[in-house]
CSV table of C-alpha atoms and ligand atoms in Angstrom, one decimal:
chain,number,residue,atom,x,y,z
A,201,MET,CA,21.1,37.1,-0.6
A,202,MET,CA,17.6,37.4,-1.9
A,203,GLY,CA,15.6,40.7,-2.0
A,204,PRO,CA,11.8,40.5,-1.4
A,205,PRO,CA,10.6,37.1,-0.4
A,206,LEU,CA,10.0,34.7,-3.3
A,207,GLN,CA,6.5,33.7,-4.1
A,208,LEU,CA,7.1,30.2,-5.5
A,209,ASP,CA,3.4,29.5,-5.9
A,210,GLY,CA,2.1,33.0,-6.7
A,211,GLN,CA,0.4,34.1,-9.9
A,212,GLU,CA,3.7,35.5,-11.3
A,213,TRP,CA,5.4,32.1,-10.9
A,214,LEU,CA,2.4,30.2,-12.2
A,215,ARG,CA,2.4,32.3,-15.4
A,216,ASP,CA,6.1,32.1,-16.0
A,217,PRO,CA,8.5,30.5,-13.4
A,218,TYR,CA,11.7,31.1,-15.5
A,219,PRO,CA,12.4,34.7,-14.4
A,220,ILE,CA,12.2,33.5,-10.8
A,221,TYR,CA,14.5,30.6,-11.5
A,222,HIS,CA,17.0,33.1,-13.1
A,223,ARG,CA,16.8,35.4,-10.1
A,224,LEU,CA,17.4,32.5,-7.7
A,225,ARG,CA,20.3,31.2,-9.7
A,226,GLN,CA,21.9,34.7,-9.9
A,227,GLU,CA,21.3,35.8,-6.3
A,228,ASP,CA,21.3,32.7,-4.2
A,229,PRO,CA,21.9,29.5,-6.2
A,230,VAL,CA,21.7,27.2,-3.1
A,231,HIS,CA,18.7,28.9,-1.5
A,232,TRP,CA,17.1,27.8,1.8
A,233,SER,CA,13.3,28.2,1.5
A,234,PRO,CA,11.6,28.2,4.9
A,235,GLN,CA,8.3,28.2,3.1
A,236,LEU,CA,9.1,24.9,1.5
A,237,GLY,CA,11.5,23.4,4.1
A,238,HIS,CA,13.9,22.6,1.2
A,239,TRP,CA,17.1,23.9,-0.3
A,240,LEU,CA,16.4,25.1,-3.8
A,241,LEU,CA,19.2,24.3,-6.3
A,242,THR,CA,19.1,26.2,-9.6
A,243,ARG,CA,22.6,25.8,-11.2
A,244,TYR,CA,23.2,23.1,-13.7
A,245,ARG,CA,26.4,21.9,-12.2
A,246,ASP,CA,25.0,21.7,-8.6
A,247,VAL,CA,21.9,19.8,-9.7
A,248,VAL,CA,24.1,17.3,-11.6
A,249,LEU,CA,26.4,17.0,-8.6
A,250,VAL,CA,23.6,16.2,-6.2
A,251,LEU,CA,21.8,13.8,-8.5
A,252,ARG,CA,25.0,11.8,-9.1
A,253,ASP,CA,26.2,11.8,-5.5
A,254,ARG,CA,25.3,8.9,-3.2
A,255,ARG,CA,25.4,11.2,-0.2
A,256,PHE,CA,22.0,12.4,-1.4
A,257,SER,CA,19.2,9.9,-1.0
A,258,ALA,CA,16.0,9.4,-2.9
A,259,ALA,CA,14.6,7.1,-0.2
A,260,ASN,CA,12.0,7.9,2.4
A,261,ARG,CA,10.3,10.6,0.5
A,262,PRO,CA,6.7,10.8,1.6
A,263,PRO,CA,4.6,8.7,-0.8
A,264,GLN,CA,2.9,11.1,-3.2
A,265,ARG,CA,-0.4,10.4,-4.8
A,266,ARG,CA,0.7,10.6,-8.4
A,267,TRP,CA,4.3,9.7,-8.2
A,268,GLY,CA,6.4,7.5,-6.0
A,269,ARG,CA,5.2,4.8,-3.7
A,270,PRO,CA,7.2,3.5,-0.8
A,271,THR,CA,8.5,0.3,-2.5
A,272,THR,CA,9.4,1.4,-6.0
A,273,MET,CA,12.7,2.2,-7.7
A,274,VAL,CA,12.0,5.9,-7.6
A,275,ASN,CA,12.1,5.9,-3.8
A,276,ALA,CA,14.9,3.4,-3.4
A,277,ASP,CA,18.7,3.9,-3.0
A,278,PRO,CA,21.4,1.5,-4.3
A,279,PRO,CA,21.6,-1.5,-4.1
A,280,GLU,CA,17.9,-2.0,-3.7
A,281,HIS,CA,17.3,0.5,-6.5
A,282,ALA,CA,19.1,-1.7,-9.1
A,283,ARG,CA,17.0,-4.8,-8.2
A,284,LEU,CA,13.7,-2.9,-8.6
A,285,ARG,CA,14.8,-1.1,-11.8
A,286,ARG,CA,16.3,-4.1,-13.6
A,287,VAL,CA,13.2,-6.2,-13.5
A,288,ALA,CA,11.2,-3.5,-15.3
A,289,ALA,CA,13.8,-2.2,-17.7
A,290,ALA,CA,13.6,-4.4,-20.8
A,291,PRO,CA,10.7,-2.7,-22.6
A,292,PHE,CA,12.3,0.7,-22.3
A,293,ASN,CA,15.7,0.0,-24.0
A,294,HIS,CA,16.6,1.3,-27.4
A,295,ALA,CA,15.8,-1.8,-29.4
A,296,ALA,CA,12.4,-2.3,-27.7
A,297,VAL,CA,11.4,1.4,-28.2
A,298,GLU,CA,12.5,1.3,-31.8
A,299,SER,CA,10.3,-1.7,-32.4
A,300,LEU,CA,7.3,0.2,-31.1
A,301,ARG,CA,7.7,3.1,-33.6
A,302,PRO,CA,5.3,1.6,-36.2
A,303,LEU,CA,2.7,1.2,-33.5
A,304,ILE,CA,3.3,4.8,-32.3
A,305,GLN,CA,3.0,6.1,-35.9
A,306,GLU,CA,-0.2,4.2,-36.5
A,307,ALA,CA,-1.7,5.5,-33.3
A,308,VAL,CA,-0.7,9.1,-34.1
A,309,ASP,CA,-2.1,8.8,-37.6
A,310,SER,CA,-5.4,7.4,-36.6
A,311,LEU,CA,-5.8,10.0,-33.7
A,312,LEU,CA,-5.1,12.8,-36.2
A,313,ASP,CA,-7.5,11.3,-38.7
A,314,GLY,CA,-10.2,11.9,-36.1
A,315,LEU,CA,-9.4,15.6,-35.8
A,316,GLY,CA,-10.4,18.5,-38.0
A,317,GLY,CA,-11.2,22.2,-38.0
A,318,GLU,CA,-10.6,23.1,-34.4
A,319,ALA,CA,-9.5,20.7,-31.7
A,320,ASP,CA,-7.9,20.4,-28.3
A,321,LEU,CA,-4.6,18.6,-29.0
A,322,VAL,CA,-4.4,17.4,-25.4
A,323,GLU,CA,-7.7,15.5,-25.6
A,324,GLY,CA,-7.2,14.6,-29.2
A,325,LEU,CA,-3.6,13.5,-29.2
A,326,ALA,CA,-1.4,14.0,-26.2
A,327,ARG,CA,-3.6,12.2,-23.7
A,328,PRO,CA,-4.7,9.1,-25.6
A,329,LEU,CA,-1.3,8.4,-27.2
A,330,PRO,CA,0.7,7.4,-24.1
A,331,LEU,CA,-2.1,5.2,-22.8
A,332,LEU,CA,-2.3,3.3,-26.1
A,333,VAL,CA,1.5,2.8,-26.0
A,334,ILE,CA,1.8,1.7,-22.3
A,335,GLY,CA,-1.3,-0.4,-22.8
A,336,ARG,CA,0.6,-2.3,-25.6
A,337,ILE,CA,3.7,-2.6,-23.5
A,338,MET,CA,1.8,-3.9,-20.5
A,339,GLY,CA,-0.4,-6.2,-22.7
A,340,LEU,CA,-3.6,-4.6,-21.2
A,341,SER,CA,-6.9,-6.0,-22.6
A,342,GLU,CA,-9.3,-3.7,-24.3
A,343,ARG,CA,-11.4,-3.8,-21.2
A,344,SER,CA,-8.6,-2.9,-18.8
A,345,ARG,CA,-7.4,-0.1,-21.1
A,346,ALA,CA,-11.0,1.3,-21.3
A,347,ALA,CA,-11.0,1.5,-17.5
A,348,LEU,CA,-7.8,3.5,-17.5
A,349,MET,CA,-9.2,5.9,-20.1
A,350,GLY,CA,-12.0,6.5,-17.6
A,351,GLU,CA,-9.4,7.6,-15.0
A,352,LEU,CA,-7.6,9.8,-17.5
A,353,MET,CA,-10.8,11.5,-18.4
A,354,ALA,CA,-11.3,12.3,-14.7
A,355,PHE,CA,-10.4,15.9,-15.1
A,356,SER,CA,-11.8,16.7,-18.5
A,357,PRO,CA,-15.2,18.0,-19.4
A,358,GLY,CA,-17.9,15.4,-19.2
A,359,ALA,CA,-15.8,13.2,-17.0
A,360,GLY,CA,-18.5,12.6,-14.5
A,361,ARG,CA,-20.8,11.2,-17.2
A,362,ARG,CA,-18.1,9.0,-18.6
A,363,ARG,CA,-17.1,7.6,-15.2
A,364,ALA,CA,-20.8,6.8,-14.4
A,365,SER,CA,-21.1,5.0,-17.7
A,366,LEU,CA,-17.9,2.9,-17.0
A,367,MET,CA,-19.2,2.0,-13.6
A,368,ALA,CA,-22.6,1.0,-15.0
A,369,GLN,CA,-20.7,-1.4,-17.3
A,370,GLY,CA,-19.0,-2.9,-14.2
A,371,LEU,CA,-15.6,-1.3,-15.1
A,372,PRO,CA,-13.6,0.3,-12.3
A,373,ALA,CA,-13.4,4.0,-12.8
A,374,THR,CA,-10.1,4.6,-11.0
A,375,PRO,CA,-7.0,2.4,-11.2
A,376,ASP,CA,-6.5,1.6,-7.6
A,377,ASP,CA,-4.7,-1.4,-6.2
A,378,SER,CA,-7.7,-3.7,-6.9
A,379,TYR,CA,-7.6,-2.6,-10.5
A,380,TRP,CA,-3.9,-3.6,-10.8
A,381,ARG,CA,-4.6,-6.9,-9.0
A,382,SER,CA,-7.3,-7.7,-11.5
A,383,VAL,CA,-4.8,-7.0,-14.3
A,384,LEU,CA,-2.4,-9.3,-12.6
A,385,ALA,CA,-5.0,-12.0,-12.3
A,386,GLU,CA,-5.9,-11.7,-16.0
A,387,HIS,CA,-2.2,-12.1,-17.0
A,388,ARG,CA,-1.6,-15.0,-14.7
A,389,ALA,CA,-4.5,-16.8,-16.3
A,390,ALA,CA,-3.2,-16.2,-19.8
A,391,PRO,CA,0.6,-15.6,-19.8
A,392,GLY,CA,2.2,-13.7,-22.6
A,393,ASP,CA,5.5,-11.9,-23.1
A,394,ASP,CA,4.4,-8.4,-22.1
A,395,LEU,CA,5.8,-6.3,-19.2
A,396,VAL,CA,3.1,-7.4,-16.7
A,397,CYS,CA,4.1,-11.1,-17.4
A,398,GLN,CA,7.8,-10.2,-17.1
A,399,LEU,CA,7.1,-8.7,-13.7
A,400,ILE,CA,5.1,-11.7,-12.7
A,401,ALA,CA,8.0,-14.0,-13.7
A,402,ALA,CA,10.4,-11.8,-11.7
A,403,HIS,CA,8.1,-12.2,-8.7
A,404,GLY,CA,8.1,-16.0,-9.3
A,405,GLN,CA,11.9,-16.0,-9.1
A,406,GLY,CA,11.8,-14.1,-5.8
A,407,LEU,CA,13.2,-10.9,-7.3
A,408,LEU,CA,10.3,-8.8,-6.0
A,409,ASP,CA,7.4,-9.3,-3.5
A,410,GLU,CA,3.7,-9.0,-4.3
A,411,GLU,CA,3.5,-5.4,-2.9
A,412,GLU,CA,6.5,-4.3,-5.0
A,413,LEU,CA,4.9,-6.0,-8.0
A,414,VAL,CA,1.7,-3.9,-7.7
A,415,ASP,CA,3.6,-0.7,-6.8
A,416,THR,CA,5.9,-1.1,-9.9
A,417,LEU,CA,2.8,-1.3,-12.2
A,418,VAL,CA,1.3,1.8,-10.5
A,419,LEU,CA,4.6,3.6,-10.9
A,420,LEU,CA,5.1,2.7,-14.5
A,421,TYR,CA,1.6,3.9,-15.3
A,422,VAL,CA,1.7,7.2,-13.3
A,423,ALA,CA,5.3,8.1,-14.1
A,424,GLY,CA,4.8,7.8,-17.8
A,425,MET,CA,1.3,9.2,-18.3
A,426,GLU,CA,1.1,12.8,-17.2
A,427,THR,CA,4.7,13.4,-18.1
A,428,THR,CA,4.3,12.3,-21.7
A,429,ILE,CA,1.1,14.2,-22.1
A,430,GLY,CA,3.1,17.2,-20.9
A,431,LEU,CA,6.0,16.5,-23.2
A,432,ILE,CA,3.8,16.5,-26.3
A,433,ALA,CA,1.5,19.4,-25.2
A,434,ASN,CA,4.3,21.7,-23.8
A,435,SER,CA,6.4,21.0,-27.0
A,436,VAL,CA,3.6,21.9,-29.4
A,437,LEU,CA,2.8,25.0,-27.5
A,438,ALA,CA,6.5,26.1,-27.4
A,439,LEU,CA,6.8,25.6,-31.1
A,440,LEU,CA,3.5,27.4,-32.0
A,441,ARG,CA,4.7,30.3,-29.9
A,442,HIS,CA,7.9,30.4,-32.0
A,443,PRO,CA,6.5,30.5,-35.5
A,444,ASP,CA,10.0,30.6,-37.1
A,445,GLN,CA,10.9,27.3,-35.3
A,446,TRP,CA,7.6,25.7,-36.3
A,447,ALA,CA,8.2,26.8,-39.9
A,448,LEU,CA,11.7,25.3,-39.8
A,449,LEU,CA,10.3,22.0,-38.4
A,450,CYS,CA,7.6,21.9,-41.2
A,451,ARG,CA,10.3,22.4,-43.8
A,452,GLN,CA,12.6,19.8,-42.2
A,453,PRO,CA,10.5,17.3,-40.2
A,454,GLN,CA,13.7,15.2,-39.7
A,455,LEU,CA,14.6,17.9,-37.1
A,456,ALA,CA,11.8,16.4,-34.8
A,457,ARG,CA,14.4,14.5,-32.7
A,458,GLN,CA,16.4,17.6,-31.9
A,459,ALA,CA,13.2,19.7,-31.6
A,460,VAL,CA,11.9,17.3,-28.8
A,461,GLN,CA,15.2,17.5,-27.0
A,462,GLU,CA,15.1,21.3,-27.2
A,463,CYS,CA,11.5,21.6,-26.1
A,464,LEU,CA,12.4,19.3,-23.1
A,465,ARG,CA,15.2,21.6,-22.2
A,466,TYR,CA,13.1,24.8,-22.8
A,467,ASP,CA,9.9,23.8,-20.9
A,468,PRO,CA,10.0,20.3,-19.4
A,469,PRO,CA,7.0,18.7,-17.7
A,470,VAL,CA,8.9,17.7,-14.6
A,471,HIS,CA,10.4,20.8,-13.0
A,472,ALA,CA,11.9,19.4,-9.8
A,473,VAL,CA,13.1,16.2,-8.0
A,474,SER,CA,13.8,16.0,-4.3
A,475,ARG,CA,16.6,14.4,-2.3
A,476,ARG,CA,17.7,14.1,1.3
A,477,ALA,CA,21.3,14.6,2.5
A,478,LEU,CA,22.8,11.5,4.2
A,479,ALA,CA,25.8,13.4,5.3
A,480,GLU,CA,27.0,17.0,5.8
A,481,VAL,CA,27.9,18.3,2.3
A,482,GLU,CA,29.2,21.6,1.1
A,483,VAL,CA,27.5,22.9,-2.1
A,484,TRP,CA,28.5,26.2,-3.7
A,485,GLY,CA,29.7,27.4,-0.3
A,486,ARG,CA,26.6,26.4,1.6
A,487,THR,CA,26.6,23.7,4.2
A,488,ILE,CA,23.8,21.2,3.7
A,489,ARG,CA,23.3,19.3,6.9
A,490,ARG,CA,22.6,15.6,7.3
A,491,GLY,CA,18.8,15.1,7.0
A,492,ASP,CA,18.2,18.3,5.1
A,493,LYS,CA,15.9,18.1,2.1
A,494,LEU,CA,16.7,19.6,-1.3
A,495,LEU,CA,14.7,20.3,-4.5
A,496,CYS,CA,16.8,20.1,-7.6
A,497,LEU,CA,15.1,22.4,-10.0
A,498,LEU,CA,15.7,20.6,-13.3
A,499,ALA,CA,13.8,23.3,-15.3
A,500,ALA,CA,16.0,26.0,-13.8
A,501,ALA,CA,19.2,24.1,-14.5
A,502,ASN,CA,18.0,23.7,-18.1
A,503,ARG,CA,18.1,27.5,-18.4
A,504,ASP,CA,21.5,28.0,-16.8
A,505,PRO,CA,23.5,30.2,-19.2
A,506,GLU,CA,26.7,28.3,-18.1
A,507,ALA,CA,25.3,25.1,-19.7
A,508,PHE,CA,23.2,26.6,-22.5
A,509,PRO,CA,24.2,29.8,-24.2
A,510,GLU,CA,21.2,32.1,-24.7
A,511,PRO,CA,19.1,29.7,-22.6
A,512,ASP,CA,15.8,31.6,-23.0
A,513,ARG,CA,15.9,31.1,-26.8
A,514,LEU,CA,14.1,28.1,-28.3
A,515,ASP,CA,16.4,26.8,-31.0
A,516,ILE,CA,15.5,23.4,-32.5
A,517,THR,CA,18.9,23.2,-34.1
A,518,ARG,CA,20.8,23.6,-30.8
A,519,ALA,CA,23.3,20.9,-30.4
A,520,GLU,CA,25.2,21.8,-27.2
A,521,GLY,CA,24.6,20.4,-23.8
A,522,ASP,CA,22.5,17.6,-22.2
A,523,HIS,CA,19.3,18.8,-20.7
A,524,LEU,CA,18.1,17.5,-17.3
A,525,ALA,CA,14.4,17.0,-18.1
A,526,PHE,CA,14.8,13.3,-17.4
A,527,GLY,CA,17.1,13.8,-14.4
A,528,THR,CA,20.5,12.2,-14.3
A,529,GLY,CA,22.4,9.6,-12.3
A,530,VAL,CA,20.9,6.2,-11.2
A,531,HIS,CA,17.4,7.6,-11.2
A,532,SER,CA,17.5,9.1,-14.7
A,533,CYS,CA,14.2,8.4,-16.3
A,534,LEU,CA,13.6,4.8,-17.3
A,535,GLY,CA,11.0,5.8,-19.9
A,536,ALA,CA,13.1,8.6,-21.6
A,537,LEU,CA,13.6,6.9,-24.9
A,538,LEU,CA,9.9,5.9,-25.1
A,539,ALA,CA,8.7,9.4,-24.2
A,540,ARG,CA,11.0,10.9,-26.8
A,541,ALA,CA,9.9,8.5,-29.5
A,542,GLU,CA,6.3,9.4,-28.8
A,543,GLY,CA,7.1,13.1,-28.9
A,544,GLU,CA,9.1,12.8,-32.1
A,545,VAL,CA,6.4,10.9,-34.0
A,546,ALA,CA,3.7,13.3,-32.7
A,547,ILE,CA,5.4,16.5,-33.7
A,548,ALA,CA,6.9,15.3,-37.0
A,549,THR,CA,3.5,14.0,-38.1
A,550,LEU,CA,1.8,17.2,-37.1
A,551,ALA,CA,4.4,19.2,-39.0
A,552,ARG,CA,4.0,17.1,-42.1
A,553,ARG,CA,0.2,17.0,-42.1
A,554,PHE,CA,-0.8,20.3,-40.6
A,555,PRO,CA,1.9,23.0,-41.4
A,556,ASP,CA,-0.8,25.7,-40.9
A,557,LEU,CA,-1.4,24.6,-37.4
A,558,ARG,CA,-2.0,27.5,-35.0
A,559,LEU,CA,-3.4,28.3,-31.6
A,560,ALA,CA,-7.1,28.9,-31.6
A,561,GLY,CA,-7.5,30.1,-28.0
A,562,GLU,CA,-5.7,30.4,-24.7
A,563,PRO,CA,-4.0,27.2,-23.6
A,564,ARG,CA,-4.6,26.1,-20.0
A,565,ILE,CA,-1.4,25.4,-18.0
A,566,GLU,CA,-1.5,23.5,-14.7
A,567,SER,CA,1.5,23.8,-12.4
A,568,ASN,CA,2.9,23.0,-9.0
A,569,LEU,CA,6.5,23.0,-7.9
A,570,ILE,CA,7.1,19.5,-9.4
A,571,VAL,CA,5.0,19.2,-12.5
A,572,ARG,CA,4.1,21.9,-15.1
A,573,ARG,CA,2.1,21.1,-18.1
A,574,VAL,CA,-0.3,22.3,-20.7
A,575,THR,CA,-3.7,20.7,-19.9
A,576,SER,CA,-5.7,22.2,-22.8
A,577,LEU,CA,-4.4,23.2,-26.2
A,578,PRO,CA,-7.0,24.6,-28.5
A,579,VAL,CA,-5.7,24.6,-32.1
A,580,SER,CA,-6.9,25.2,-35.6
A,581,LEU,CA,-5.7,22.5,-37.9
B,634,HEM,C1,8.5,13.4,-21.0
B,634,HEM,C2,8.1,12.4,-20.2
B,634,HEM,C3,8.9,12.1,-19.0
B,634,HEM,C4,9.6,12.9,-18.1
B,634,HEM,C5,9.8,14.4,-18.3
B,634,HEM,C6,10.1,12.1,-17.1
B,634,HEM,C7,10.9,12.6,-16.1
B,634,HEM,C8,11.5,11.8,-15.1
B,634,HEM,C9,12.5,12.3,-14.1
B,634,HEM,C10,12.9,13.7,-14.0
B,634,HEM,C11,12.9,11.2,-13.4
B,634,HEM,C12,13.9,11.2,-12.3
B,634,HEM,C13,13.3,11.1,-10.9
B,634,HEM,C14,14.3,11.3,-9.8
B,634,HEM,O1,15.5,11.4,-10.0
B,634,HEM,O2,13.8,11.3,-8.6
B,634,HEM,C15,12.2,10.1,-13.9
B,634,HEM,C16,12.3,8.8,-13.4
B,634,HEM,C17,11.5,7.8,-13.9
B,634,HEM,N1,10.7,7.7,-14.9
B,634,HEM,FE1,10.2,9.2,-16.2
B,634,HEM,N2,9.7,10.8,-17.3
B,634,HEM,C18,9.0,10.7,-18.4
B,634,HEM,C19,8.4,9.6,-19.0
B,634,HEM,C20,8.4,8.4,-18.5
B,634,HEM,C21,7.8,7.2,-19.0
B,634,HEM,C22,7.1,7.2,-20.4
B,634,HEM,C23,8.0,6.2,-18.2
B,634,HEM,C24,7.6,4.8,-18.2
B,634,HEM,C25,6.5,4.3,-18.8
B,634,HEM,C26,8.8,6.7,-17.1
B,634,HEM,C27,9.2,6.0,-16.0
B,634,HEM,C28,10.1,6.5,-15.0
B,634,HEM,C29,10.6,5.7,-13.9
B,634,HEM,C30,10.2,4.2,-13.7
B,634,HEM,C31,11.5,6.5,-13.2
B,634,HEM,C32,12.3,6.1,-12.0
B,634,HEM,C33,13.6,5.6,-12.4
B,634,HEM,C34,14.5,5.2,-11.2
B,634,HEM,O3,14.2,5.6,-10.0
B,634,HEM,O4,15.4,4.4,-11.4
B,634,HEM,N3,9.0,8.1,-17.3
B,634,HEM,N4,11.4,10.4,-15.0
């Protein structure tokens, strides 16, 4: 049982949650937190068990502002889940993602062309890249994309000014439902073969209703944006803090694929996913009752020594084990291949063009129990 009470949102945790994850895993791997009203799971095998077991539901989670909405795949259980996922899946499969690589490379090259001396890699690369890519997949017009850029800038310096200027041009400053409805109207007027049109077609065939249509667009946007920014920024930070690994990548940029996987294991942007028990289930000797809520700590499972020897070591040549940064089971991330491709191109290009890349100030990290990511990364190129 645990010693002094855990401060899961204290300064210590904010700075570095991994020692706390280790302590939980060693002392009480299926831990009831009265503070959070959830069981906390930190062992790799328990997290995998829960995420792959239908007795644990992803449904009826309270809708969260930046993540799930009530009628999307992320909050649905089988068989509903399969219907909502299938209609959106095509642009995220292997062939579709591979066909986007030239676009991703072009976008990374032109973003890096614009940087020099000192720069913030979040503003300069990690933030604009996923927007360009999802904009292409969704077939967003320049005008619609500009409006999303306004939203993305909402938390950055000068955001107020930029938002005011967008609104002065008659562009919506936040992508609320009316924004997505206007995107739908644009695509209905001029059909193409992009994701928005595929979803409109699915709606036409009765595969999803109007509300699900809007919610799926919102989901694909929010689920892919902050997370991919985090993938790129957390990975670059991890590599720069391990100069031997950065030097190795610079010598062998073809390691980018493994390096992204290792960085996703080492410091993933999504730290936890929640589930609710539909039946009484025994996990590691603890009785989870029907209705109980659980947090599967993916980032803790990724540091479980039973799954990954020397888990606190960043090793971009590591081959063993499958990390859980994208979850597992039916809800495993739909955008995983896309996010990985963006990360690979970004870090391989950085390593080729800027081998002397180094930190030029303190990075800023924002964190809650669910998402942990670098939000400002000052570097010298
Ligand atoms: C590094 C970037 C990303 C990370 C770390 C990440 C992580 C995750 C995780 C952990 C889940 C599982 C949720 C659960 O089990 O409750 C998930 C699901 C999902 N992700 Fe991602 N994601 C990333 C990028 C993306 C991108 C780029 C997209 C799409 C544009 C996307 C779309 C989705 C969707 C739609 C789901 C729900 C799948 C389902 O419920 O069937 N993600 N993601």
